[in-house]
Amino acid sequence: MKMKTEFSPKMLLRSALIVFIVTAAILSSGCTILKTGEVPEDEIVIGVLLPFSGNMEEYGVGFRDGIDMAIADINDEGGIRGIPVRAEYQDTFGTPNIATFGFKRFADMGISVIIGDALSTNTLKIAPLAEEAGIVLVSPGATSPDLSQYKNYVFRTISSDTYQGRGIAKVLMSLYPEALISSDISLSRSSSSPIYAAVFSA
């Protein structure tokens, strides 16, 4: 008789972050080798730009906890190719200017991979900097469709508002086929409202 394994949201987040950090660390190591011709001997550093203060603190702290657990697991298994992984954190306070400051600080440190930001506004602010500098930027929370225009070094681990809107519209229409999904974007202050409105009214 097979036992059914149940995964909590925290376990799933942890597993996803482990996969992500392993990939990011390998990319970081690879970028360093390409730029300097040398393999890092002491540690692989990943920059993390997230809001640990302010209105979005809950999201930033949650991601940080998952990243810490993932790095601990990776290092317990011997690191990446025998090299330990470390995260360098920068609190963005949920503001674009501090996110930009943090990105430039990481770039000056020679960090090749940055996780951030959780907010679309902040991520869009630093995305062109990542493209220009050739630094891998991966956002765990930015859903703006505008982020898709950056093709080379900018990535995310969450769907854009375009796809989320379509999914939500399908669910609502299956549950309430007789309902009219409003396209009145004045009902919400969210910057993504026009995206959802356009999908819902299609």
Coordinates of C-alpha atoms in Angstrom, one line a residue:
M1 CA 0.0 0.0 0.0
K2 CA 1.5 3.3 -1.1
M3 CA 1.5 6.2 1.3
K4 CA 0.1 9.4 -0.2
T5 CA 2.4 12.3 0.3
E6 CA 0.9 15.7 1.1
F7 CA 2.8 18.9 0.4
S8 CA 2.1 22.1 2.3
P9 CA 2.4 25.5 0.5
K10 CA 5.6 26.1 2.5
M11 CA 7.1 22.8 1.3
L12 CA 6.2 23.5 -2.3
L13 CA 7.7 27.0 -2.0
R14 CA 10.8 25.6 -0.4
S15 CA 11.2 23.0 -3.2
A16 CA 10.7 25.6 -5.9
L17 CA 13.2 27.9 -4.3
I18 CA 15.8 25.1 -4.0
V19 CA 15.5 24.4 -7.8
F20 CA 15.7 28.1 -8.5
I21 CA 18.7 28.8 -6.3
V22 CA 20.6 25.8 -7.7
T23 CA 20.0 27.1 -11.2
A24 CA 20.9 30.7 -10.2
A25 CA 24.0 29.6 -8.5
I26 CA 25.2 27.6 -11.5
L27 CA 24.5 30.6 -13.7
S28 CA 26.3 32.9 -11.3
S29 CA 29.3 30.6 -11.3
G30 CA 29.2 30.3 -15.1
C31 CA 29.0 34.1 -15.6
T32 CA 32.0 34.5 -13.3
I33 CA 34.0 32.0 -15.2
L34 CA 33.1 33.6 -18.5
K35 CA 34.1 37.1 -17.2
T36 CA 37.2 36.3 -15.3
G37 CA 38.3 32.9 -16.6
E38 CA 38.5 31.7 -13.0
V39 CA 36.3 29.4 -11.0
P40 CA 35.2 30.9 -7.6
E41 CA 37.0 29.1 -4.8
D42 CA 35.5 30.6 -1.7
E43 CA 31.8 31.1 -2.2
I44 CA 29.0 31.8 -4.7
V45 CA 27.1 34.9 -3.8
I46 CA 23.5 35.6 -5.0
G47 CA 22.1 39.1 -4.5
V48 CA 18.6 39.4 -3.1
L49 CA 16.5 42.6 -3.6
L50 CA 13.2 42.3 -1.6
P51 CA 11.0 44.4 0.6
F52 CA 11.8 43.4 4.2
S53 CA 10.1 46.6 5.6
G54 CA 7.0 48.6 4.7
N55 CA 3.6 47.4 3.3
M56 CA 5.1 44.5 1.3
E57 CA 7.2 43.2 4.2
E58 CA 5.2 39.9 4.5
Y59 CA 6.1 38.9 0.9
G60 CA 9.8 39.8 1.3
V61 CA 10.2 38.0 4.6
G62 CA 8.4 34.9 3.2
F63 CA 10.7 34.7 0.2
R64 CA 13.8 35.3 2.4
D65 CA 12.8 32.4 4.7
G66 CA 12.5 30.1 1.7
I67 CA 15.8 31.3 0.3
D68 CA 17.5 30.7 3.6
M69 CA 16.2 27.2 3.9
A70 CA 17.1 26.4 0.3
I71 CA 20.7 27.6 0.7
A72 CA 21.0 25.7 3.9
D73 CA 19.9 22.5 2.1
I74 CA 22.3 23.2 -0.8
N75 CA 25.3 23.8 1.5
D76 CA 24.4 20.8 3.6
E77 CA 24.8 18.7 0.4
G78 CA 28.2 20.2 -0.3
G79 CA 27.3 23.4 -2.1
I80 CA 27.6 23.9 -5.9
R81 CA 30.5 21.8 -7.2
G82 CA 31.9 22.0 -3.7
I83 CA 31.5 25.7 -3.4
P84 CA 29.2 27.1 -0.7
V85 CA 26.4 29.5 -1.6
R86 CA 25.6 32.7 0.2
A87 CA 22.8 35.3 -0.2
E88 CA 23.6 39.0 0.1
Y89 CA 20.3 40.8 1.1
Q90 CA 19.2 44.3 0.4
D91 CA 15.9 45.7 1.8
T92 CA 14.2 47.7 -0.9
F93 CA 11.5 49.0 1.5
G94 CA 9.2 48.5 -1.5
T95 CA 10.5 51.6 -3.3
P96 CA 12.1 51.7 -6.8
N97 CA 14.9 54.1 -5.9
I98 CA 16.2 51.8 -3.2
A99 CA 15.8 48.8 -5.5
T100 CA 18.0 50.7 -8.0
F101 CA 20.5 51.5 -5.3
G102 CA 20.7 47.9 -4.2
F103 CA 21.1 46.6 -7.8
K104 CA 24.0 49.0 -8.4
R105 CA 25.6 47.9 -5.1
F106 CA 25.4 44.3 -6.1
A107 CA 26.8 45.1 -9.5
D108 CA 29.7 46.9 -7.9
M109 CA 30.3 43.8 -5.8
G110 CA 30.6 41.7 -8.9
I111 CA 27.4 39.7 -8.2
S112 CA 26.2 38.0 -11.4
V113 CA 22.7 36.8 -10.3
I114 CA 20.1 38.8 -8.5
I115 CA 16.7 37.6 -7.1
G116 CA 14.3 40.5 -7.1
D117 CA 12.1 42.4 -6.8
A118 CA 8.8 41.1 -5.6
L119 CA 7.0 44.2 -7.0
S120 CA 6.5 44.9 -10.7
T121 CA 7.3 48.6 -10.4
N122 CA 10.6 48.0 -8.8
T123 CA 11.5 45.1 -11.1
L124 CA 10.7 47.2 -14.2
K125 CA 13.0 49.9 -12.8
I126 CA 16.0 47.6 -12.6
A127 CA 15.3 45.3 -15.6
P128 CA 17.0 47.6 -18.1
L129 CA 20.0 47.9 -15.8
A130 CA 20.3 44.1 -15.7
E131 CA 20.0 43.8 -19.5
E132 CA 22.7 46.5 -19.9
A133 CA 25.1 45.0 -17.3
G134 CA 24.5 41.4 -18.4
I135 CA 23.4 40.4 -14.9
V136 CA 20.8 37.7 -14.5
L137 CA 17.7 39.1 -12.7
V138 CA 14.9 36.7 -11.6
S139 CA 11.8 38.1 -10.0
P140 CA 9.6 35.9 -7.8
G141 CA 6.7 38.2 -7.8
A142 CA 6.6 40.7 -10.7
T143 CA 3.5 40.1 -12.8
S144 CA 3.5 43.1 -15.2
P145 CA 3.3 42.0 -18.9
D146 CA 5.8 44.8 -19.6
L147 CA 8.6 42.7 -18.1
S148 CA 8.3 40.3 -21.1
Q149 CA 10.1 42.8 -23.3
Y150 CA 13.4 42.0 -21.6
K151 CA 14.5 38.9 -23.4
N152 CA 18.2 38.2 -22.4
Y153 CA 18.9 38.5 -18.7
V154 CA 15.5 39.1 -17.0
F155 CA 13.3 36.2 -15.9
R156 CA 10.5 35.6 -13.4
T157 CA 9.0 32.6 -11.6
I158 CA 5.4 33.7 -11.8
S159 CA 3.0 34.2 -14.7
S160 CA 2.3 37.7 -16.0
D161 CA -1.1 39.4 -15.4
T162 CA -2.1 38.5 -19.0
Y163 CA -2.1 34.8 -18.3
Q164 CA -3.4 35.1 -14.8
G165 CA -6.3 37.2 -16.1
R166 CA -7.2 34.6 -18.6
G167 CA -7.1 31.9 -16.0
I168 CA -9.3 33.8 -13.6
A169 CA -11.8 34.7 -16.3
K170 CA -12.1 31.0 -17.3
V171 CA -12.7 29.9 -13.7
L172 CA -15.3 32.6 -13.1
M173 CA -17.1 31.8 -16.3
S174 CA -17.2 28.1 -15.5
L175 CA -18.6 28.8 -12.0
Y176 CA -21.0 31.5 -13.0
P177 CA -21.7 31.2 -16.8
E178 CA -24.7 33.5 -16.5
A179 CA -22.6 36.3 -14.9
L180 CA -21.3 39.3 -16.7
I181 CA -17.7 40.0 -16.1
S182 CA -17.3 43.8 -15.8
S183 CA -14.7 45.6 -17.8
D184 CA -15.0 48.7 -15.6
I185 CA -11.4 49.3 -14.5
S186 CA -12.5 52.1 -12.2
L187 CA -13.5 49.5 -9.7
S188 CA -9.9 48.8 -8.8
R189 CA -6.8 50.9 -8.1
S190 CA -4.4 48.1 -9.2
S191 CA -2.0 49.0 -12.0
S192 CA -2.9 45.6 -13.5
S193 CA -6.6 46.3 -13.8
P194 CA -6.5 47.3 -17.5
I195 CA -4.9 43.9 -18.3
Y196 CA -7.6 42.0 -16.4
A197 CA -10.4 44.1 -17.8
A198 CA -9.2 43.5 -21.4
V199 CA -9.0 39.8 -20.8
F200 CA -12.3 39.5 -19.0
S201 CA -14.2 41.5 -21.6
A202 CA -12.8 39.5 -24.5

